[in-house]
Amino acid sequence: MENIIRKQLVIIGGGPAGLAAGIAAREAGVEDLVILEREHEAGGILRQCIHNGFGLHRYGEELTGPEYAARDIARAQELGLDIRCDTTVLSVDGDRRVTCVSRAEGLQIFEAGAVILAMGCRERPRGALGTPGTRCAGIYTAGAAQKFVNLEGLMPGRRCVILGSGDIGLIMARRMTLQGAKVLACVELMPYSSGLNRNIVQCLQDYDIPLYLSHTVIDIQGRERLEGVTVAQVDERRRPIPGTEIEFDCDTLLLSVGLIPENELSLRAGVALSPATAGAVVDDALQTSVPGVFACGNVLHVHDLVDFVSDESFRAGRAAAAFLRGEHPQGETVAVLDGEGVRGVVPQRVHPGQDLTLMFRPAGVYKNASVVVEADGVEIARKRALVFTPGEMVALDLPAAKWANVHGDLTVRMEAK
Amino acid sequence: MMDRETDILIIGAGVVGCALARVLSRFETRVLVIDRADDVSEGASKANSGIVHAGFDAKPGTDKARLNVLGARRYPALCKELGVPYKQIGALVVAFREEDRPVLEQLKAQGEANGVPRLRIVEHDELMQMEPQLNPSAVAALEAPTSGIVSPYELVFALADHAAINGVEFQFGTEAQTIVREDTGYRVETSRGVIRAHSVVNCAGVDSGRLHSQVSPRPCRIIPRRGEYYVLDHPAEAPFSRTIFQCPTKMGKGVLVSPTVHGNVLLGPTAMDIEDGLDTATTAGGLAECLQKSALTWPKVSTRTAVTNFAGIRAHEEHGDFLVGEAAPLFYEAAGFESPGLTSAPALAEELGRDMAEDLNLRQKETWLPAPEHEKPFNEMNDAERTEAIAGNPLHGQLICRCEVVTEAEIRAAIRRPVGARTVDGVKRRCRAGMGRCQGGFCAPRVVEILAEELGVPMTEIRKGSGASDMLVGEI
C-alpha cells in the first residue's frame, strides 16, 4: 500500500528559494514538478519579515517580506505550480526518493528525476553557544520572537538584551522598540557586526540602542522568568575579561548568533557538505555531490539578501531542467579554493571558461582591500572595495573571457593594501 | 485555600515518590502526591545521567548496594511494562593510569560481593577494539554488561500516569513547609493550605533533610551537590556504544561519556557541593571542567554539536547512604537519593510500599489497571507504521518538531496523558518536541498554541516550566 508517485522534479521548501527554483524550472519546460512546504503557506521566513528592504536589487524598489514573497507566489500560481503546504519531508535518499507526510495525503514517496534542496536555514540556539546560567523562560532566538510578534501578535518580553548582531537580531531590536519594549543593548562577541551596515544604522543607531562590540553574555539569571544577564568584554581570543562585567536587568534575551543551513535531509541523502558553509558542495550548475540533486538559497550558504537567494535559485531551477533534458555539463572541472582571508566560496567545483559568479564571506574586516582570483598562480580577476566585512557576502563575477585557458584550480584570496 | 485530607501523603513527585505512589496504588487507600514544582520529575529525577547502574559502586552491606542491585534487575521488565525507553548497553570504568588498576579490582570485588553478574577486567587492546574512540592511554577497564541507560523523566511520567489511573492524586505547586504530629497522623502546612494525612512519606530530594528534622530527633543533613552536563546532538555514528566512566573519586563516579536512549551523547556530571538546593544554573567553570574531563575519555570531544547544557542537584546525605524507612511513627522516608537513586527507586518503592502496607494494614484492590498503552514514537516508526498512524489520526501527518520528528498528535497526546503536560517543558520532556538541535526555535510558538488550545487558556498564560515562567508577557 505504498503511496509512490513519480515526478520529474521535487523541490523541498516553498520559501523564496523553492519558489524561484520552481518558477525557473517551469519556465524552462519542466511540467511535472511539485514544491513541498511544511508550513501552512508558502513564502518561508519572509512571511514573518514584515519590515521593508527586500527586493532592491531584483525589483529596484523596497518591499516587505510578505510583499516580496507574494510576487513569487503570484507568478507560481500563474504558472500553475503544484505547491503542497503542511507537508513535511522526512527523508531524501541518494536515488532521489523523497518521503513526506501530510494530514491530507498521509505518507507519500516521490520518485524524482531531479531534486532541489531549498530548505533554508535555522538559528543557532543558546545550547550551541554554551552560555552558562539558568534555563528560565524569556530566552528566544530572534526569529522565534519575530514569529510571536509578527505572526501571532504576542509580546515575548518588555526589557530586552540582544546577543549577537545578526540581521534578524537587529531587525528585532527595532521591532521590539516600536512595540513599546525597551531594548537595553545589542551585544556582539566579534569586534565587528555580522549584520548589514544599513541595519546597524536603521535599527540600532536610530533608536539609541547601544552596540557593545567584543562583548558577550557570560551569565543568565532568573529561576522562572529571566531576571538579568551579565555581559563582559572579551579579549582577542574571545575570553571574558574579569572586571568588565555589566549587569543588565532584563526579562528577555534574544539570540541572533548565527544561521545554520538545514542540511539534515541532505546528509541522509549522502550529499557532501562544506565545513566552511555548512551547505552542500556544489558545481557551477549548483548540483551537489549526488547526481540530480541541486541546492540553492540559505540551505546552500547563508545569504544576506533574498534578492541573491532568488537569483541563485532561478539558476538552480534552470540547471535542474537542463539535467532532466539530459544536458549535463561537459568536461573536466577544477576546484575553487578558499585562500587567505576567504571563507566558503560557492560553487566549489567549476567547468572552466564560462561566465561565473563566485560568492563568499571574508574571514575578517578588510579595509581598502582587494579580492584576487588566481589560477595556476596567475591573477585572473580582482575586485577592489573600501571595505569587506564578514557581514556582507561578496559576489565576484568572473567573465568567461578571463579564464578561457585555465586548467588548474582557482584560489580566491583577500589582499590587504 | 481549602484544607485537604488523605490517608498517605507523599511529598515529592520525583522518581521515588512516583514509584512509591504506583506501588501504593495497588491498595485500598487514598494517596496524594504533592510537589513544589508544577510537574512531576522536576528535581534531580529530570537532571541526571540516566544510567541504570549495575551496582559495583556502593559498599557491600549498605542500603545503597542492596537497592541498587535489586533495582537494576527490575529495570528491564518495569520499563517494558511502562513503555519507557531503556537499553542495557553495558558500561566500562576505565583506568587511564597504571596506578588506578587496583581501583578496578576493588570495584570488581565490591560488585561481586553485591551480586553484580558478569563483571570482568578488560585489557587495553580489547578495550580499544570495543570502543575505538576511547583515549588510547586507557590501561584497562572494568566491564559491567548489565549497566543500562534510561530516559529518567519518561520513567517518572509513566510511573505517575500508572499511579494516577489507579486513583493516586497529584497536587502541584505545593511546597511542604511544616510538618506537625497530631493524634491521628500529621498536619502538613503547605504553600497551598493544610493537608492532613494519616501517614507521610518524605521523598523531597534536596528538601528531605529539612522535613526529616521537623519530626525526627535523629540528625539528617542533606547536602545539595550540583552536577553540570553537556548534551550533544545525535551523531550519525555514536562515538561510544557503552557508558564510559572514569575511576570514581570521593565526590562520586566522576565525569562520564554516554549515549542516551534517544541517541544523543551526554557528557558529565561535575560535582560541587552548594548551599542552595534549587540553584541549577550552569557555570562557566563547571562546563569547562565537564568538557575538559570528558576529553580524558574521549580525546575528540567537541561542543560543536552541543544542543544544550544543564545542571542537576543530587541530594547527598552527609554519610553517603540512603535514608530509608520509618523515621518517626507513620513518617516514612526515602532521603539522600543521590546516585544510584534512579536505579534503586523501583526496588525501594517495592520494599517500602510492602512495609507500609503491612504497617497500615492496607488491603489489596480487587482490580489494579495495567499501565496505559504507549504509542510508539512517530520518529521510530517505519513507513508502513507511519501510514497507518496517519490513517488512524491525521494529526500524525502534521509535523511540529522537525529536529526530533514529533507530530501534532503526539503533542496533544502528551498534554492529554493522565498526568499530562501543562507547560512547554512538560511537552518537551514527554514527547521530545523542542529537544533537538534548534531547541524549539521553530516549534515553540506552535507548541504554545497547542497547549493553549488543549488547556483552554490564552497563549499568554502558557509557561515554560514551573512558577512564573511565562513564555509571553502580553499581546502587542
Coordinates of N, CA and C in Angstrom, one line a residue, chain A residues 110-208:
Chain A
F110 N 7.9 10.3 -3.2 CA 8.0 10.8 -4.6 C 9.3 10.3 -5.2
E111 N 9.3 9.7 -6.3 CA 10.5 9.2 -7.0 C 10.7 10.3 -8.1
A112 N 11.8 11.1 -7.9 CA 12.0 12.3 -8.7 C 13.2 12.1 -9.6
G113 N 13.0 12.7 -10.8 CA 14.1 12.7 -11.8 C 15.2 13.7 -11.3
A114 N 14.8 14.7 -10.6 CA 15.7 15.7 -10.0 C 15.1 16.2 -8.7
V115 N 16.0 16.6 -7.8 CA 15.5 17.2 -6.5 C 16.3 18.5 -6.3
I116 N 15.5 19.5 -5.9 CA 16.2 20.8 -5.5 C 16.0 20.9 -4.0
L117 N 17.1 21.0 -3.3 CA 17.1 21.3 -1.9 C 17.0 22.8 -1.6
A118 N 15.9 23.2 -1.0 CA 15.7 24.6 -0.7 C 15.1 24.8 0.7
M119 N 15.7 24.1 1.6 CA 15.1 24.1 3.0 C 15.5 25.3 3.9
G120 N 16.3 26.1 3.4 CA 16.7 27.3 4.2 C 17.6 27.0 5.3
C121 N 17.5 27.8 6.4 CA 18.4 27.6 7.5 C 17.7 27.8 8.8
R122 N 18.4 27.4 9.9 CA 17.8 27.6 11.2 C 18.8 28.5 12.0
E123 N 18.2 29.0 13.2 CA 19.1 29.9 14.0 C 19.8 29.0 15.0
R124 N 21.0 29.5 15.3 CA 21.8 28.8 16.4 C 21.1 29.1 17.7
P125 N 20.8 28.1 18.5 CA 20.2 28.3 19.8 C 21.2 28.6 20.9
R126 N 20.7 28.9 22.1 CA 21.6 29.1 23.2 C 22.5 27.9 23.5
G127 N 21.9 26.7 23.4 CA 22.6 25.5 23.8 C 23.9 25.3 23.0
A128 N 23.9 25.8 21.7 CA 25.1 25.7 20.9 C 26.2 26.7 21.3
L129 N 25.8 27.7 22.0 CA 26.8 28.7 22.5 C 27.5 28.2 23.7
G130 N 26.7 27.4 24.5 CA 27.3 27.0 25.8 C 27.3 28.1 26.8
T131 N 26.4 29.1 26.7 CA 26.3 30.2 27.7 C 25.8 29.6 29.0
P132 N 26.6 29.8 30.1 CA 26.1 29.3 31.4 C 25.0 30.1 32.0
G133 N 24.4 29.6 33.0 CA 23.3 30.3 33.8 C 22.1 29.4 33.9
T134 N 21.0 30.0 34.2 CA 19.8 29.3 34.4 C 19.1 29.1 33.1
R135 N 18.1 28.1 33.1 CA 17.4 27.8 31.8 C 15.9 28.3 32.0
C136 N 15.8 29.6 32.2 CA 14.5 30.1 32.5 C 13.7 30.5 31.2
A137 N 12.5 30.9 31.4 CA 11.7 31.5 30.3 C 12.2 32.8 29.9
G138 N 12.1 33.2 28.7 CA 12.5 34.6 28.2 C 13.7 34.6 27.3
I139 N 14.2 33.4 27.0 CA 15.3 33.4 26.1 C 14.8 32.8 24.8
Y140 N 14.9 33.6 23.7 CA 14.4 33.2 22.4 C 15.4 33.5 21.3
T141 N 15.4 32.7 20.3 CA 16.1 33.1 19.1 C 15.3 34.3 18.5
A142 N 16.0 35.2 17.8 CA 15.4 36.4 17.3 C 14.2 36.0 16.4
G143 N 14.4 35.0 15.6 CA 13.4 34.6 14.7 C 12.2 34.0 15.4
A144 N 12.3 33.3 16.5 CA 11.2 32.8 17.2 C 10.4 34.0 17.8
A145 N 11.1 35.0 18.3 CA 10.5 36.2 18.8 C 9.7 36.9 17.7
Q146 N 10.4 37.0 16.6 CA 9.8 37.6 15.4 C 8.5 37.0 15.0
K147 N 8.5 35.6 15.1 CA 7.3 34.9 14.8 C 6.1 35.2 15.8
F148 N 6.5 35.2 17.1 CA 5.5 35.6 18.1 C 4.9 37.0 17.8
V149 N 5.8 37.9 17.6 CA 5.3 39.3 17.5 C 4.6 39.5 16.1
N150 N 5.2 39.1 15.0 CA 4.6 39.5 13.7 C 3.5 38.5 13.2
L151 N 3.6 37.3 13.6 CA 2.5 36.4 13.1 C 1.5 36.1 14.2
E152 N 1.8 36.1 15.5 CA 0.8 35.8 16.5 C 0.3 37.0 17.2
G153 N 1.0 38.2 17.1 CA 0.6 39.4 17.8 C 0.9 39.3 19.3
L154 N 1.9 38.6 19.7 CA 2.2 38.4 21.1 C 3.6 38.9 21.4
M155 N 3.7 39.5 22.6 CA 5.0 40.0 23.0 C 5.8 39.1 23.9
P156 N 7.0 38.8 23.5 CA 7.8 37.8 24.3 C 8.4 38.5 25.5
G157 N 8.5 39.8 25.6 CA 9.1 40.5 26.7 C 9.0 42.0 26.6
R158 N 9.5 42.6 27.7 CA 9.4 44.1 27.8 C 10.8 44.7 27.9
R159 N 11.7 44.1 28.5 CA 13.1 44.6 28.6 C 14.1 43.6 28.0
C160 N 14.7 44.0 26.9 CA 15.4 43.0 26.1 C 16.9 43.3 26.0
V161 N 17.7 42.3 26.0 CA 19.1 42.4 25.6 C 19.2 41.5 24.4
I162 N 19.9 41.9 23.4 CA 20.1 41.1 22.2 C 21.5 40.6 22.1
L163 N 21.7 39.3 22.1 CA 23.1 38.8 21.9 C 23.3 38.4 20.5
G164 N 24.3 39.0 19.9 CA 24.6 38.8 18.5 C 24.1 39.9 17.7
S165 N 24.8 40.3 16.6 CA 24.3 41.4 15.8 C 24.0 40.9 14.4
G166 N 23.4 39.7 14.3 CA 22.9 39.3 13.0 C 21.8 40.1 12.6
D167 N 21.4 40.0 11.3 CA 20.4 40.9 10.8 C 19.0 40.7 11.5
I168 N 18.7 39.5 11.8 CA 17.4 39.3 12.5 C 17.3 39.9 13.8
G169 N 18.5 39.8 14.6 CA 18.6 40.5 15.9 C 18.4 42.0 15.8
L170 N 19.1 42.6 14.8 CA 19.0 44.0 14.6 C 17.5 44.4 14.3
I171 N 16.9 43.7 13.4 CA 15.6 44.0 13.0 C 14.6 43.9 14.2
M172 N 14.9 42.9 15.0 CA 14.0 42.7 16.2 C 14.3 43.7 17.3
A173 N 15.5 44.3 17.3 CA 15.8 45.4 18.2 C 14.8 46.5 17.9
R174 N 14.7 46.8 16.6 CA 13.8 47.9 16.2 C 12.3 47.5 16.4
R175 N 12.0 46.3 16.1 CA 10.6 45.8 16.2 C 10.1 45.9 17.6
M176 N 11.0 45.4 18.5 CA 10.6 45.4 19.9 C 10.4 46.8 20.5
T177 N 11.3 47.7 20.0 CA 11.3 49.1 20.5 C 10.0 49.7 20.0
L178 N 9.6 49.5 18.7 CA 8.4 50.1 18.1 C 7.2 49.5 18.8
Q179 N 7.3 48.3 19.4 CA 6.2 47.7 20.1 C 6.1 48.1 21.6
G180 N 7.0 49.0 22.0 CA 7.0 49.5 23.3 C 7.9 48.9 24.3
A181 N 8.7 47.9 23.8 CA 9.7 47.3 24.7 C 10.9 48.2 24.8
K182 N 11.7 48.0 25.8 CA 13.0 48.7 26.0 C 14.1 47.7 25.6
V183 N 14.8 48.1 24.6 CA 16.0 47.3 24.2 C 17.2 47.9 24.8
L184 N 17.8 47.2 25.7 CA 18.9 47.8 26.6 C 20.2 47.8 25.9
A185 N 20.5 46.7 25.1 CA 21.8 46.6 24.4 C 21.8 45.5 23.4
C186 N 22.6 45.7 22.4 CA 22.9 44.7 21.5 C 24.4 44.3 21.7
V187 N 24.7 43.0 22.0 CA 26.0 42.6 22.4 C 26.6 41.7 21.4
E188 N 27.8 42.0 20.9 CA 28.4 41.2 19.8 C 29.8 40.8 20.2
L189 N 30.0 39.5 20.1 CA 31.2 38.8 20.5 C 32.4 39.4 19.7
M190 N 32.2 39.5 18.4 CA 33.3 39.9 17.5 C 33.5 41.4 17.6
P191 N 34.7 41.9 17.1 CA 34.9 43.3 17.0 C 34.1 44.0 15.9
Y192 N 33.3 43.3 15.2 CA 32.5 43.9 14.1 C 31.2 43.2 14.1
S193 N 30.2 43.9 13.5 CA 28.9 43.3 13.5 C 28.8 42.3 12.3
S194 N 28.0 41.3 12.5 CA 27.8 40.3 11.4 C 26.5 40.7 10.6
G195 N 25.9 41.8 11.0 CA 24.7 42.3 10.2 C 25.1 43.3 9.2
L196 N 24.1 43.6 8.3 CA 24.3 44.6 7.3 C 24.5 46.0 8.0
N197 N 25.3 46.8 7.4 CA 25.5 48.2 8.0 C 24.2 49.0 8.0
R198 N 23.4 48.8 7.0 CA 22.2 49.6 6.9 C 21.3 49.3 8.1
N199 N 21.4 48.0 8.6 CA 20.6 47.6 9.7 C 21.1 48.1 11.0
I200 N 22.5 48.2 11.1 CA 23.1 48.8 12.3 C 22.5 50.3 12.5
V201 N 22.5 51.0 11.3 CA 22.1 52.4 11.4 C 20.6 52.5 11.6
Q202 N 19.8 51.8 10.9 CA 18.4 52.0 10.9 C 17.7 51.3 12.1
C203 N 18.3 50.3 12.7 CA 17.7 49.5 13.7 C 18.3 49.8 15.1
L204 N 19.6 50.2 15.2 CA 20.2 50.5 16.5 C 20.4 52.0 16.7
Q205 N 21.2 52.5 15.8 CA 21.5 53.9 16.0 C 20.3 54.9 16.0
D206 N 19.4 54.6 15.1 CA 18.2 55.5 15.0 C 17.4 55.4 16.3
Y207 N 17.6 54.4 17.1 CA 16.8 54.2 18.4 C 17.7 54.3 19.6
D208 N 18.9 54.8 19.4 CA 19.8 54.9 20.5 C 20.0 53.6 21.3

